[in-house]
CSV table of C-alpha atoms and ligand atoms in Angstrom, one decimal:
chain,number,residue,atom,x,y,z
A,156,MET,CA,12.8,-140.2,147.9
A,157,ASP,CA,15.6,-142.4,148.9
A,158,LYS,CA,18.8,-140.6,150.1
A,159,GLN,CA,22.0,-141.1,147.6
A,160,LYS,CA,25.0,-142.3,149.4
A,161,ILE,CA,28.3,-140.6,149.4
A,162,ILE,CA,31.4,-143.2,150.6
A,163,VAL,CA,33.5,-141.0,152.7
A,164,GLY,CA,36.9,-142.5,153.2
A,165,ALA,CA,39.3,-141.4,155.7
A,166,THR,CA,43.0,-142.1,155.7
A,167,GLY,CA,45.7,-141.2,158.2
A,168,ALA,CA,47.0,-137.9,156.4
A,169,SER,CA,46.5,-134.8,158.5
A,170,GLY,CA,43.4,-132.8,158.3
A,171,MET,CA,40.6,-134.7,160.6
A,172,PRO,CA,38.8,-131.6,161.7
A,173,ILE,CA,37.9,-131.3,158.0
A,174,LEU,CA,36.7,-135.1,158.1
A,175,VAL,CA,34.3,-134.1,161.0
A,176,ARG,CA,33.3,-131.2,159.2
A,177,CYS,CA,32.4,-132.9,155.9
A,178,LEU,CA,30.5,-135.5,158.0
A,179,GLU,CA,28.2,-132.9,159.6
A,180,LEU,CA,27.5,-130.9,156.2
A,181,ILE,CA,26.5,-134.1,154.4
A,182,ARG,CA,24.1,-134.7,157.5
A,183,GLN,CA,22.8,-131.3,157.1
A,184,ASN,CA,22.0,-131.5,153.5
A,185,GLY,CA,19.2,-133.7,153.7
A,186,LYS,CA,19.7,-135.1,150.3
A,187,TYR,CA,22.7,-137.6,151.0
A,188,GLU,CA,23.8,-140.0,153.6
A,189,SER,CA,27.3,-140.9,154.5
A,190,CYS,CA,28.9,-144.2,154.7
A,191,LEU,CA,32.3,-143.6,156.6
A,192,VAL,CA,35.1,-145.9,156.3
A,193,MET,CA,38.3,-144.9,158.2
A,194,SER,CA,41.8,-146.6,158.0
A,195,ARG,CA,43.6,-147.9,161.1
A,196,SER,CA,46.2,-145.0,160.7
A,197,ALA,CA,43.2,-142.4,160.2
A,198,ARG,CA,42.1,-143.4,163.8
A,199,LEU,CA,45.4,-142.6,165.1
A,200,THR,CA,45.8,-139.4,163.5
A,201,LEU,CA,42.4,-138.4,164.6
A,202,GLU,CA,43.3,-139.2,168.0
A,203,GLN,CA,46.4,-137.1,167.8
A,204,GLU,CA,44.9,-134.2,166.1
A,205,THR,CA,41.6,-133.9,167.7
A,206,GLY,CA,41.7,-136.1,171.1
A,207,LEU,CA,38.5,-138.0,169.6
A,208,ARG,CA,38.3,-141.7,169.3
A,209,ALA,CA,36.7,-142.9,166.2
A,210,GLU,CA,33.7,-144.2,168.0
A,211,GLU,CA,33.1,-140.6,169.1
A,212,ILE,CA,32.7,-139.5,165.4
A,213,TYR,CA,30.8,-142.6,164.1
A,214,PRO,CA,27.3,-140.9,165.0
A,215,LEU,CA,28.1,-138.4,162.5
A,216,ALA,CA,28.0,-140.8,159.6
A,217,ASP,CA,24.7,-142.8,158.6
A,218,LYS,CA,26.7,-145.8,158.3
A,219,VAL,CA,30.2,-147.0,159.3
A,220,LEU,CA,32.4,-149.8,157.7
A,221,GLN,CA,35.9,-151.0,158.5
A,222,GLU,CA,38.5,-150.9,156.2
A,223,ASP,CA,39.1,-154.7,156.1
A,224,GLN,CA,35.2,-155.4,155.0
A,225,THR,CA,36.3,-155.9,151.3
A,226,GLY,CA,33.0,-157.7,150.8
A,227,ALA,CA,31.0,-154.7,151.8
A,228,GLY,CA,28.4,-152.9,149.3
A,229,PRO,CA,30.9,-150.0,148.2
A,230,ALA,CA,33.3,-152.9,146.8
A,231,SER,CA,30.9,-153.5,144.0
A,232,GLY,CA,29.9,-151.2,141.1
A,233,THR,CA,26.2,-152.3,141.6
A,234,PHE,CA,26.1,-150.8,144.9
A,235,PRO,CA,24.6,-147.3,144.2
A,236,THR,CA,26.4,-144.4,145.2
A,237,LYS,CA,26.8,-140.7,144.3
A,238,GLY,CA,30.3,-141.0,144.6
A,239,MET,CA,33.3,-140.9,147.2
A,240,LEU,CA,35.1,-138.7,149.1
A,241,ILE,CA,38.6,-139.4,150.8
A,242,VAL,CA,39.5,-136.8,153.5
A,243,PRO,CA,42.1,-136.7,154.1
A,244,CYS,CA,44.1,-138.8,151.6
A,245,SER,CA,47.3,-139.8,152.4
A,246,MET,CA,50.0,-140.4,150.0
A,247,LYS,CA,49.9,-144.2,150.6
A,248,THR,CA,46.3,-144.4,149.6
A,249,LEU,CA,46.8,-142.1,146.8
A,250,ALA,CA,49.5,-144.4,145.8
A,251,GLY,CA,47.3,-147.4,146.1
A,252,ILE,CA,44.3,-145.8,144.0
A,253,HIS,CA,46.6,-144.7,141.3
A,254,SER,CA,48.1,-148.2,140.9
A,255,GLY,CA,44.6,-149.9,141.3
A,256,TYR,CA,45.9,-152.0,144.1
A,257,GLY,CA,42.8,-152.2,146.0
A,258,GLU,CA,44.3,-153.1,149.4
A,259,ASN,CA,41.3,-152.3,151.5
A,260,LEU,CA,37.9,-150.9,151.4
A,261,ILE,CA,38.9,-147.5,151.0
A,262,GLN,CA,41.1,-148.3,148.0
A,263,ARG,CA,38.6,-150.7,146.4
A,264,ALA,CA,35.7,-148.3,146.7
A,265,ALA,CA,37.9,-145.6,145.1
A,266,ASP,CA,38.8,-148.2,142.3
A,267,VAL,CA,34.8,-149.0,141.8
A,268,THR,CA,34.0,-145.1,141.9
A,269,MET,CA,36.6,-144.6,138.9
A,270,LYS,CA,35.6,-147.7,136.8
A,271,GLU,CA,32.0,-146.5,137.0
A,272,GLN,CA,32.8,-143.0,136.2
A,273,ARG,CA,31.3,-141.3,139.4
A,274,THR,CA,32.7,-138.5,141.3
A,275,LEU,CA,35.8,-139.2,143.3
A,276,VAL,CA,37.2,-136.3,145.3
A,277,LEU,CA,40.6,-136.9,147.0
A,278,ALA,CA,41.6,-134.3,149.7
A,279,VAL,CA,45.2,-135.1,149.3
A,280,ARG,CA,47.9,-133.8,151.9
A,281,GLU,CA,51.4,-133.8,152.0
A,282,THR,CA,54.0,-131.1,152.0
A,283,PRO,CA,56.4,-130.8,150.4
A,284,LEU,CA,55.2,-133.0,147.5
A,285,SER,CA,57.7,-135.5,145.7
A,286,PRO,CA,57.9,-136.2,142.0
A,287,ILE,CA,55.9,-139.6,142.8
A,288,HIS,CA,53.1,-137.9,144.6
A,289,LEU,CA,52.8,-135.3,141.9
A,290,ARG,CA,52.8,-137.9,139.2
A,291,ASN,CA,50.0,-140.0,141.1
A,292,MET,CA,47.8,-136.9,141.4
A,293,GLN,CA,48.2,-135.7,138.0
A,294,GLU,CA,47.6,-139.0,136.0
A,295,LEU,CA,44.5,-139.5,138.4
A,296,SER,CA,43.3,-136.2,137.7
A,297,MET,CA,43.1,-137.3,133.8
A,298,ILE,CA,40.3,-139.9,134.7
A,299,PRO,CA,36.8,-138.8,134.4
A,300,GLY,CA,35.0,-137.9,137.4
A,301,VAL,CA,38.4,-137.6,139.7
A,302,HIS,CA,39.1,-134.2,141.4
A,303,ILE,CA,42.4,-133.8,143.3
A,304,VAL,CA,41.4,-131.1,145.9
A,305,PRO,CA,44.4,-130.7,148.6
A,306,PRO,CA,43.0,-129.1,151.6
A,307,MET,CA,44.9,-125.8,150.8
A,308,MET,CA,44.6,-122.5,153.4
A,309,THR,CA,42.6,-119.7,152.0
A,310,PHE,CA,42.5,-116.1,153.1
A,311,TYR,CA,40.4,-114.2,150.8
A,312,HIS,CA,37.5,-115.0,152.6
A,313,LYS,CA,39.1,-113.5,155.8
A,314,PRO,CA,38.7,-116.4,158.1
A,315,LYS,CA,39.0,-115.2,161.4
A,316,THR,CA,39.4,-118.8,163.0
A,317,ILE,CA,40.9,-122.1,162.1
A,318,GLU,CA,37.2,-123.3,162.2
A,319,GLU,CA,36.1,-120.7,159.2
A,320,MET,CA,39.1,-121.9,157.4
A,321,THR,CA,38.3,-125.7,157.8
A,322,ASP,CA,34.3,-124.6,156.9
A,323,HIS,CA,35.5,-123.4,153.8
A,324,ILE,CA,38.0,-126.3,152.7
A,325,ALA,CA,35.2,-128.6,153.6
A,326,ALA,CA,32.3,-126.7,151.5
A,327,LYS,CA,35.0,-126.7,148.8
A,328,LEU,CA,35.3,-130.5,148.8
A,329,LEU,CA,31.6,-131.0,148.9
A,330,GLU,CA,30.4,-128.6,146.1
A,331,HIS,CA,31.7,-131.4,143.7
A,332,PHE,CA,28.6,-133.4,145.0
A,333,GLY,CA,26.5,-130.3,144.4
A,334,ILE,CA,26.3,-129.7,148.1
A,335,GLU,CA,26.1,-125.9,148.9
A,336,ALA,CA,27.4,-125.6,152.5
A,337,GLU,CA,25.6,-123.0,154.5
A,338,GLY,CA,27.6,-119.9,155.1
A,339,TYR,CA,29.8,-120.7,152.1
A,340,ARG,CA,31.6,-117.4,151.2
A,341,ARG,CA,32.2,-117.5,147.5
A,342,TRP,CA,34.4,-115.1,146.0
A,343,GLN,CA,32.0,-111.9,144.7
A,344,GLY,CA,34.6,-110.2,142.8
A,345,ILE,CA,36.3,-107.0,143.5
B,525,FMN,C1,49.8,-137.3,163.0
B,525,FMN,C2,50.2,-137.9,161.7
B,525,FMN,C3,50.2,-137.2,160.6
B,525,FMN,C4,50.3,-137.5,159.1
B,525,FMN,N1,50.2,-136.7,158.4
B,525,FMN,C5,50.2,-137.3,157.0
B,525,FMN,C6,50.2,-136.6,155.9
B,525,FMN,O1,49.8,-135.4,156.1
B,525,FMN,N2,50.1,-137.2,154.6
B,525,FMN,C7,50.5,-138.4,154.4
B,525,FMN,O2,50.6,-138.5,153.2
B,525,FMN,N3,50.8,-139.3,155.6
B,525,FMN,C8,50.5,-138.8,157.0
B,525,FMN,N4,50.9,-139.6,157.9
B,525,FMN,C9,51.5,-140.8,157.7
B,525,FMN,C10,50.3,-141.7,157.2
B,525,FMN,O3,49.5,-141.9,158.6
B,525,FMN,C11,50.8,-143.3,157.1
B,525,FMN,O4,51.5,-143.2,155.7
B,525,FMN,C12,49.9,-144.2,156.9
B,525,FMN,O5,50.5,-145.6,156.8
B,525,FMN,C13,48.5,-144.1,155.9
B,525,FMN,O6,47.9,-145.3,155.8
B,525,FMN,P1,46.4,-145.0,155.3
B,525,FMN,O7,46.5,-144.4,153.7
B,525,FMN,O8,46.1,-146.8,155.0
B,525,FMN,O9,45.6,-144.3,156.1
B,525,FMN,C14,50.6,-139.0,159.2
B,525,FMN,C15,51.0,-139.7,160.3
B,525,FMN,C16,50.7,-139.1,161.4
B,525,FMN,C17,50.7,-140.1,162.7
């Protein structure tokens, strides 16, 4: 059976280790394949946060597209996908999606995902949040299929390392696509 595609957009917000982990988990799952689109700012932030160049993480994705490839498959609703994950999602890209601006392939693919009522998971990151950021998130959260999932720290699963915290956040993002990450520690109750 053909694997279903998950479009993975990466923008210039903080959180690049989470992007890397999500790509690894999609690859491990076996049911899905990833199509990675990184913005120019995402490449800069990746280098700042991990010391890696974009080309070094490309092999984790099944397909790589550039943000200026606005004629590529994900720009059309006829291109079949399971949905789209944007990790991390900057406030700029959030605003572009909120307004339906479609400036680049990431924003256009998100627009298509919403109009087709597929799953769109936005790992939005900024702090503190302005009223504009909050309005954009609140209004987008009302659209069927849209999930606003800020990569927030959690302690209840008792992470011992940053990697364990990263794994937990990545698992929470991917469960919206029906992916159960190995080692995901769900709350069992007290
Ligand atoms: C190291 C670094 C960290 C950043 N973190 C954030 C962030 O957490 N959230 C955010 O909205 N923008 C952040 N920015 C700013 C964005 O990269 C910037 O607004 C950029 O224009 C976003 O463009 P894009 O959405 O097309 O990737 C950061 C920039 C740098 C260099």
